[in-house]
Amino acid sequence: MTASVTPSPRPAGRTGETAYDRHRLRQWLAGDARADGVSRRRLLSLLAATAAATALPAPGPARAAAAAPIVKPLPPEWFIQRGTNAETRWEALRGTGHHTPNELFFVRNHTATPVLEARDWRLRLWGSGLRGAPGEDGAVEFGYDDLRALPAVTRTAFVECAGNGRSHYATQQGETVTGTAWTLGAVGVARWRGVPLGHVLRRAGLSSRAVDVQPRGLDAEYVSGGENLGRVRRPLPLAKALDDVLLAYEMNGEPLPYDHGYPVRVLVPSWVGISSVKWVGDIEVSAQPLLSPWNTTFYRLFGPAHPAQGSAPLTRQTVKSAFELAGGATFAVGEGQVLHGRSWSGAGAVARVDVSTDGGASWRRARLHDRPRAGTWTRWSVAWTPERPGATQLLARATDTHGRRQPDVAVPNTQGYLFDAVVRHPVTVV
Ligand SMILES: Nc1nc2c(c(=O)[nH]1)N[C@H]1C(S)=C(S)[C@@H](COP(=O)(O)O)O[C@H]1N2
Ligand SMILES: [Mo]
């Protein structure tokens, strides 16, 4: 390993993904960006508004990947199983602390959890954005013990799937969208401990020419619609990689569980869950912009309300709120209750939550149980004594410190990402 520090180039600000994306796509057109596993057709459609295309590479060969499950137990009172994924039931979070216990944390697997050994694990950093050193090909490797020997930091952060809340596009708005029909349980908060990615990049000989950093998982290749898209990988602009990203090896004070990336995962605070690549095996550090299916086909907004060729790749999560209650929970008329919930945002802390217990007719401010902090949720509660028997809806509306407030209707997109509208939680008073 080389220990060296280079000036950090900043090709894009933290919110500069839109401009950078245009640049990245143009560079691809000019033959200066790599897009392994992204079809030429997809890239051309993203580019269509910008320029005309010429000679381009063909997509790689397709191979099969095995589908298999999740390692940890998934008791039905804690989880709703959805294919290779498991959604946390919000009622199971009642009585848990600020951090989601590891056993209760949702799992999103494109294929299956690989059971890896820390002692065999290596992290390989490679690519044109490194100055090139020890290894024959300029690659630098770290073992698990190497990583654990580096200065560690601990940070509380949520991981949330970009599709969390997706089913509400259909149930509340009558929109048809594709993807896993999560309700609101594809989110969890943990205390992550690990090494800042920037530290490892600098040790690996980060060059001033680096622009993108692409971690890749050691899980099986992902086949979608008969096409092998390769192993899960998604580029991060260098600016974000150097900002607050961790190579995490602990979750809530324990080694990462198998399902959450053991031995090491990437943790990208506030960004869409796909950025937080689990079971990371290598990181390409590139002087050329990189494209993968996970920032082209997936994780952009498509549909009538969005630019014809799709939005920029998704970065921050939106604002959401959830009650720690089962859908269709029942309450006794005249009996005093305390309703609990949590709200969070990718843009800032949640410092205000308003709750309605009458389907949105009247609102009250909830009492906050956490000091509002960015990157995690704020717990809250309101007292409620149901007065009339019958069906009603509970609503919670959060506002973050950037002034983002949950709207009544979320702007739809074909893949159902970033649902942010106030969710109408049905309950019955008996
Ligand atoms: N290697 C790898 N990393 C991955 C995934 C995956 O399938 N493989 N899924 C991503 C997605 S879409 C999400 S939402 C989060 C989920 O993290 P969790 O399973 O620890 O909750 O992991 C991300 N990292
Ligand atoms: Mo996700």
Coordinates of C-alpha atoms in Angstrom, one line a residue, residues 23-397:
H23 CA -20.9 15.9 -19.0
R24 CA -20.5 12.2 -18.3
L25 CA -22.9 11.2 -21.1
R26 CA -21.2 13.5 -23.6
Q27 CA -17.8 12.0 -22.7
W28 CA -19.2 8.5 -23.3
L29 CA -20.3 9.7 -26.7
A30 CA -16.8 11.0 -27.4
G31 CA -15.4 7.6 -26.3
D32 CA -14.0 9.0 -23.1
A33 CA -16.3 7.3 -20.6
R34 CA -16.8 3.7 -19.8
A35 CA -20.2 2.1 -19.6
D36 CA -19.7 -1.7 -19.2
G37 CA -23.0 -3.5 -19.0
V38 CA -25.1 -0.6 -20.1
S39 CA -26.6 -1.1 -23.5
R40 CA -25.8 1.2 -26.3
R41 CA -29.5 1.7 -26.9
R42 CA -30.0 2.9 -23.3
L43 CA -27.1 5.3 -23.5
L44 CA -28.3 6.6 -26.8
S45 CA -31.8 7.2 -25.5
L46 CA -30.3 9.1 -22.5
L47 CA -28.3 11.1 -24.9
A48 CA -30.9 11.6 -27.6
A49 CA -31.7 15.1 -26.6
T50 CA -28.1 16.1 -26.5
A51 CA -26.2 14.8 -29.5
A52 CA -26.1 12.3 -32.4
A53 CA -24.2 9.1 -31.9
T54 CA -21.6 7.2 -33.9
A55 CA -19.6 4.0 -33.5
L56 CA -20.2 2.5 -30.1
P57 CA -19.4 -0.7 -28.2
A58 CA -21.7 -3.7 -28.1
P59 CA -23.1 -5.0 -24.8
G60 CA -21.4 -8.0 -23.2
P61 CA -22.5 -11.7 -23.3
A62 CA -25.3 -12.8 -21.0
R63 CA -24.9 -15.4 -18.3
A64 CA -27.2 -16.8 -15.7
A65 CA -27.2 -15.9 -12.0
A66 CA -28.7 -18.0 -9.2
A67 CA -31.5 -16.6 -7.1
A68 CA -31.5 -17.5 -3.4
P69 CA -32.6 -16.1 -0.1
I70 CA -31.6 -14.1 2.9
V71 CA -29.5 -15.7 5.7
K72 CA -31.1 -14.2 8.8
P73 CA -34.5 -15.4 10.2
L74 CA -37.5 -13.5 8.8
P75 CA -40.3 -14.0 11.4
P76 CA -43.6 -12.9 9.8
E77 CA -44.3 -10.6 12.7
W78 CA -41.2 -8.6 11.8
F79 CA -40.9 -8.9 8.1
I80 CA -43.0 -9.0 4.9
Q81 CA -41.0 -11.1 2.4
R82 CA -40.9 -9.7 -1.1
G83 CA -39.0 -12.0 -3.5
T84 CA -35.3 -11.8 -2.6
N85 CA -36.1 -8.9 -0.3
A86 CA -37.6 -8.5 3.2
E87 CA -39.5 -5.4 4.4
T88 CA -39.5 -4.4 8.0
R89 CA -42.9 -4.1 9.6
W90 CA -43.3 -0.7 11.1
E91 CA -45.3 -2.0 14.1
A92 CA -42.2 -4.1 15.0
L93 CA -40.2 -0.9 15.5
R94 CA -42.5 0.2 18.3
G95 CA -40.5 0.2 21.5
T96 CA -37.1 -0.1 19.7
G97 CA -34.7 2.8 20.1
H98 CA -33.4 5.3 17.6
H99 CA -31.4 2.6 15.8
T100 CA -33.1 -0.3 14.1
P101 CA -31.9 -3.6 15.6
N102 CA -29.9 -5.6 13.1
E103 CA -32.4 -8.5 13.3
L104 CA -35.2 -6.1 12.2
F105 CA -33.3 -4.2 9.5
F106 CA -34.8 -4.6 6.0
V107 CA -32.9 -6.5 3.3
R108 CA -32.8 -5.6 -0.3
N109 CA -30.9 -8.2 -2.4
H110 CA -30.7 -8.2 -6.2
T111 CA -29.8 -11.9 -6.0
A112 CA -28.8 -13.5 -2.8
T113 CA -26.6 -12.9 0.3
P114 CA -23.1 -14.4 -0.3
V115 CA -21.6 -15.8 2.9
L116 CA -18.1 -14.5 2.9
E117 CA -15.1 -15.0 5.2
A118 CA -13.3 -11.9 6.5
R119 CA -9.9 -13.6 6.4
D120 CA -10.3 -14.3 2.7
W121 CA -11.7 -11.0 1.8
R122 CA -9.7 -8.4 -0.2
L123 CA -10.7 -5.0 -1.4
R124 CA -9.0 -4.1 -4.6
L125 CA -8.7 -0.5 -5.8
W126 CA -7.8 -0.1 -9.4
G127 CA -8.2 2.1 -12.4
S128 CA -7.0 5.1 -14.3
G129 CA -7.8 7.5 -11.4
L130 CA -5.0 6.0 -9.3
R131 CA -1.4 7.1 -9.6
G132 CA -0.4 3.4 -10.1
A133 CA 2.0 1.8 -7.7
P134 CA 2.7 -1.5 -5.9
G135 CA 0.7 -4.1 -7.9
E136 CA 1.8 -5.0 -11.4
D137 CA -1.3 -3.3 -12.8
G138 CA -1.3 -0.4 -10.4
A139 CA -4.0 -1.9 -8.3
V140 CA -3.8 -1.7 -4.5
E141 CA -5.3 -4.3 -2.1
F142 CA -6.5 -4.0 1.5
G143 CA -7.3 -7.0 3.7
Y144 CA -9.9 -6.9 6.4
D145 CA -7.2 -6.4 9.1
D146 CA -5.6 -3.7 7.1
L147 CA -8.9 -1.8 7.0
R148 CA -9.5 -2.4 10.7
A149 CA -6.1 -1.0 11.5
L150 CA -7.0 2.4 9.9
P151 CA -8.5 5.2 11.9
A152 CA -12.2 4.5 12.3
V153 CA -15.2 6.7 12.5
T154 CA -18.8 6.0 13.7
R155 CA -21.8 7.6 12.3
T156 CA -25.6 7.1 12.6
A157 CA -27.3 7.0 9.2
F158 CA -30.3 5.6 7.5
V159 CA -30.2 3.2 4.5
E160 CA -33.3 3.5 2.5
C161 CA -34.3 1.9 -0.8
A162 CA -35.1 4.5 -3.5
G163 CA -38.3 2.5 -4.0
N164 CA -39.4 2.7 -0.4
G165 CA -43.1 3.6 -0.3
R166 CA -43.5 2.6 -4.0
S167 CA -46.8 0.8 -3.5
H168 CA -48.5 4.0 -2.5
Y169 CA -48.2 5.3 -6.1
A170 CA -50.8 2.6 -6.8
T171 CA -52.8 2.5 -3.6
Q172 CA -53.1 6.3 -3.1
Q173 CA -52.6 7.7 -6.6
G174 CA -53.8 4.9 -8.9
E175 CA -50.4 5.0 -10.8
T176 CA -48.9 1.8 -12.3
V177 CA -45.2 1.6 -11.5
T178 CA -42.7 -1.3 -11.8
G179 CA -40.6 -2.7 -9.0
T180 CA -40.9 -4.2 -5.5
A181 CA -44.2 -3.1 -3.9
W182 CA -42.7 -1.8 -0.7
T183 CA -45.0 0.0 1.8
L184 CA -42.8 2.1 4.1
G185 CA -40.5 -0.5 5.6
A186 CA -37.5 -0.4 3.2
V187 CA -35.6 1.9 5.5
G188 CA -33.5 1.4 8.7
V189 CA -31.1 3.5 10.8
A190 CA -27.9 2.0 12.2
R191 CA -24.7 3.1 13.8
W192 CA -22.1 2.3 11.2
R193 CA -18.4 2.1 12.0
G194 CA -15.7 2.0 9.5
V195 CA -13.0 3.9 7.6
P196 CA -13.8 7.0 5.6
L197 CA -13.6 6.0 1.9
G198 CA -11.5 9.1 1.2
H199 CA -8.8 7.9 3.5
V200 CA -8.6 4.6 1.7
L201 CA -8.6 6.3 -1.7
R202 CA -5.8 8.6 -0.7
R203 CA -3.8 5.7 0.6
A204 CA -4.3 3.9 -2.6
G205 CA -2.7 6.8 -4.5
L206 CA -5.7 8.8 -5.7
S207 CA -4.7 10.9 -8.7
S208 CA -5.8 14.5 -9.4
R209 CA -7.4 13.1 -12.6
A210 CA -9.9 10.9 -10.8
V211 CA -13.6 11.8 -11.3
D212 CA -15.7 8.7 -10.5
V213 CA -15.4 5.9 -8.0
Q214 CA -17.3 2.7 -8.6
P215 CA -17.7 0.1 -5.8
R216 CA -18.8 -3.3 -6.9
G217 CA -20.4 -6.1 -4.9
L218 CA -19.2 -9.7 -4.6
D219 CA -22.7 -11.1 -4.9
A220 CA -23.8 -12.9 -8.1
E221 CA -24.3 -11.1 -11.4
Y222 CA -27.8 -9.7 -11.8
V223 CA -30.0 -10.8 -14.7
S224 CA -32.9 -8.6 -15.5
G225 CA -35.3 -9.1 -18.4
G226 CA -33.0 -11.9 -19.7
E227 CA -30.0 -9.6 -19.8
N228 CA -26.9 -10.1 -17.6
L229 CA -26.1 -6.7 -16.1
G230 CA -23.1 -8.0 -14.3
R231 CA -22.3 -7.5 -10.6
V232 CA -24.1 -4.7 -8.7
R233 CA -22.1 -1.5 -9.1
R234 CA -22.8 2.2 -9.3
P235 CA -20.5 5.1 -9.7
L236 CA -20.2 7.9 -7.2
P237 CA -18.9 11.3 -8.1
L238 CA -15.5 11.7 -6.4
A239 CA -16.8 14.7 -4.5
K240 CA -19.3 12.6 -2.6
A241 CA -16.9 9.7 -2.2
L242 CA -14.5 12.1 -0.4
D243 CA -17.2 13.7 1.6
D244 CA -19.0 11.4 4.1
V245 CA -18.8 7.9 2.6
L246 CA -17.7 5.0 4.8
L247 CA -16.3 1.6 4.2
A248 CA -18.3 0.1 7.1
Y249 CA -17.5 -3.1 8.9
E250 CA -19.7 -2.7 12.0
M251 CA -23.5 -2.2 12.3
N252 CA -24.8 -1.2 15.7
G253 CA -21.7 -2.4 17.5
E254 CA -21.5 -5.8 15.8
P255 CA -19.7 -7.0 12.8
L256 CA -21.9 -6.5 9.8
P257 CA -24.5 -9.3 9.5
Y258 CA -24.1 -11.4 6.3
D259 CA -27.2 -9.9 4.8
H260 CA -26.0 -6.3 5.3
G261 CA -22.7 -6.7 3.6
Y262 CA -20.3 -8.8 5.7
P263 CA -17.4 -8.3 5.9
V264 CA -17.5 -4.7 4.4
R265 CA -20.0 -2.5 2.7
V266 CA -20.1 1.0 1.4
L267 CA -22.3 3.4 3.3
V268 CA -23.3 6.5 1.5
P269 CA -25.3 8.7 3.9
S270 CA -28.6 10.3 2.8
W271 CA -28.3 8.9 -0.8
V272 CA -30.5 6.2 -2.4
G273 CA -29.8 2.7 -0.9
I274 CA -28.3 1.4 -4.1
S275 CA -25.2 3.6 -3.5
S276 CA -24.4 1.7 -0.4
V277 CA -22.9 -1.3 -2.1
K278 CA -22.8 -4.4 0.1
W279 CA -20.1 -7.1 0.1
V280 CA -17.8 -4.7 -1.7
G281 CA -14.9 -6.5 -3.4
D282 CA -13.4 -3.8 -5.6
I283 CA -13.5 -0.2 -6.3
E284 CA -12.7 1.3 -9.7
V285 CA -11.2 4.7 -9.4
S286 CA -11.6 6.3 -12.8
A287 CA -10.2 9.3 -14.6
Q288 CA -13.1 8.8 -17.0
P289 CA -16.7 9.1 -16.1
L290 CA -18.4 5.8 -15.5
L291 CA -21.9 4.6 -16.3
S292 CA -23.5 1.4 -15.0
P293 CA -27.1 0.1 -15.4
W294 CA -27.6 1.4 -11.8
N295 CA -27.2 5.0 -12.9
T296 CA -28.7 4.8 -16.3
T297 CA -31.6 2.2 -16.7
F298 CA -32.3 2.3 -13.0
Y299 CA -32.3 5.1 -10.4
R300 CA -33.4 7.9 -12.8
L301 CA -36.9 9.3 -13.0
F302 CA -38.7 8.5 -16.2
G303 CA -42.3 9.3 -17.2
P304 CA -44.4 12.2 -18.5
A305 CA -43.5 14.5 -15.6
H306 CA -39.7 14.1 -16.2
P307 CA -37.3 15.1 -19.0
A308 CA -37.9 13.0 -22.1
Q309 CA -34.6 11.1 -21.5
G310 CA -35.0 10.8 -17.8
S311 CA -33.7 12.8 -14.8
A312 CA -30.2 12.9 -13.6
P313 CA -29.2 9.8 -11.5
L314 CA -30.9 9.8 -8.1
T315 CA -28.8 11.0 -5.2
R316 CA -30.6 12.1 -2.0
Q317 CA -33.6 10.4 -0.6
T318 CA -36.8 12.4 -0.1
V319 CA -38.9 13.3 3.0
K320 CA -41.0 10.6 4.5
S321 CA -43.0 9.7 7.7
A322 CA -44.3 6.5 9.1
F323 CA -46.4 5.4 12.1
E324 CA -45.1 2.6 14.2
L325 CA -48.4 0.8 13.5
A326 CA -49.7 -2.0 11.4
G327 CA -51.9 -1.1 8.5
G328 CA -55.5 -1.5 9.6
A329 CA -54.7 -1.3 13.3
T330 CA -57.8 -1.1 15.6
F331 CA -58.3 1.3 18.5
A332 CA -61.0 1.3 21.2
V333 CA -63.3 4.3 21.2
G334 CA -62.8 6.7 24.1
E335 CA -59.5 5.2 25.1
G336 CA -56.5 7.4 25.3
Q337 CA -53.6 6.5 23.0
V338 CA -50.2 7.7 22.2
L339 CA -49.4 7.3 18.5
H340 CA -45.7 7.0 17.7
G341 CA -43.8 7.5 14.4
R342 CA -40.6 8.6 12.7
S343 CA -39.8 11.0 9.9
W344 CA -36.6 11.4 7.9
S345 CA -35.2 13.2 4.8
G346 CA -32.1 12.9 2.7
A347 CA -31.8 16.7 2.5
G348 CA -31.6 17.6 6.2
A349 CA -32.9 17.0 9.7
V350 CA -36.6 16.7 10.3
A351 CA -37.5 19.3 12.9
R352 CA -41.3 19.5 12.4
V353 CA -44.0 16.9 12.0
D354 CA -47.7 17.5 11.9
V355 CA -50.3 14.7 12.4
S356 CA -53.9 14.3 11.5
T357 CA -56.1 11.6 13.0
D358 CA -59.2 12.5 11.0
G359 CA -58.1 11.8 7.4
G360 CA -56.5 15.2 7.0
A361 CA -59.3 17.5 8.2
S362 CA -57.3 18.9 11.2
W363 CA -53.6 18.8 12.1
R364 CA -51.6 19.0 15.3
R365 CA -47.9 19.3 15.8
A366 CA -46.2 16.2 17.1
R367 CA -43.8 16.1 20.0
L368 CA -40.3 15.3 18.9
H369 CA -38.3 12.6 20.8
D370 CA -34.9 13.1 19.1
R371 CA -32.8 16.1 18.6
P372 CA -33.2 16.6 14.8
R373 CA -30.1 15.5 12.9
A374 CA -29.4 15.2 9.2
G375 CA -29.0 11.6 7.8
T376 CA -31.2 10.0 10.4
W377 CA -34.8 10.0 11.5
T378 CA -36.6 12.0 14.2
R379 CA -39.0 10.0 16.4
W380 CA -42.2 11.7 17.4
S381 CA -45.5 11.1 19.1
V382 CA -49.0 12.5 19.5
A383 CA -51.8 11.8 22.0
W384 CA -55.1 10.6 20.6
T385 CA -58.4 9.6 22.1
P386 CA -60.6 8.2 19.3
E387 CA -64.1 9.7 19.7
R388 CA -66.2 7.9 17.0
P389 CA -66.2 4.3 15.9
G390 CA -65.5 3.6 12.3
A391 CA -62.8 3.8 9.7
T392 CA -60.4 6.7 9.7
Q393 CA -56.9 7.6 8.4
L394 CA -53.8 8.7 10.3
L395 CA -51.6 11.1 8.4
A396 CA -48.1 12.5 9.3
R397 CA -46.4 15.3 7.4

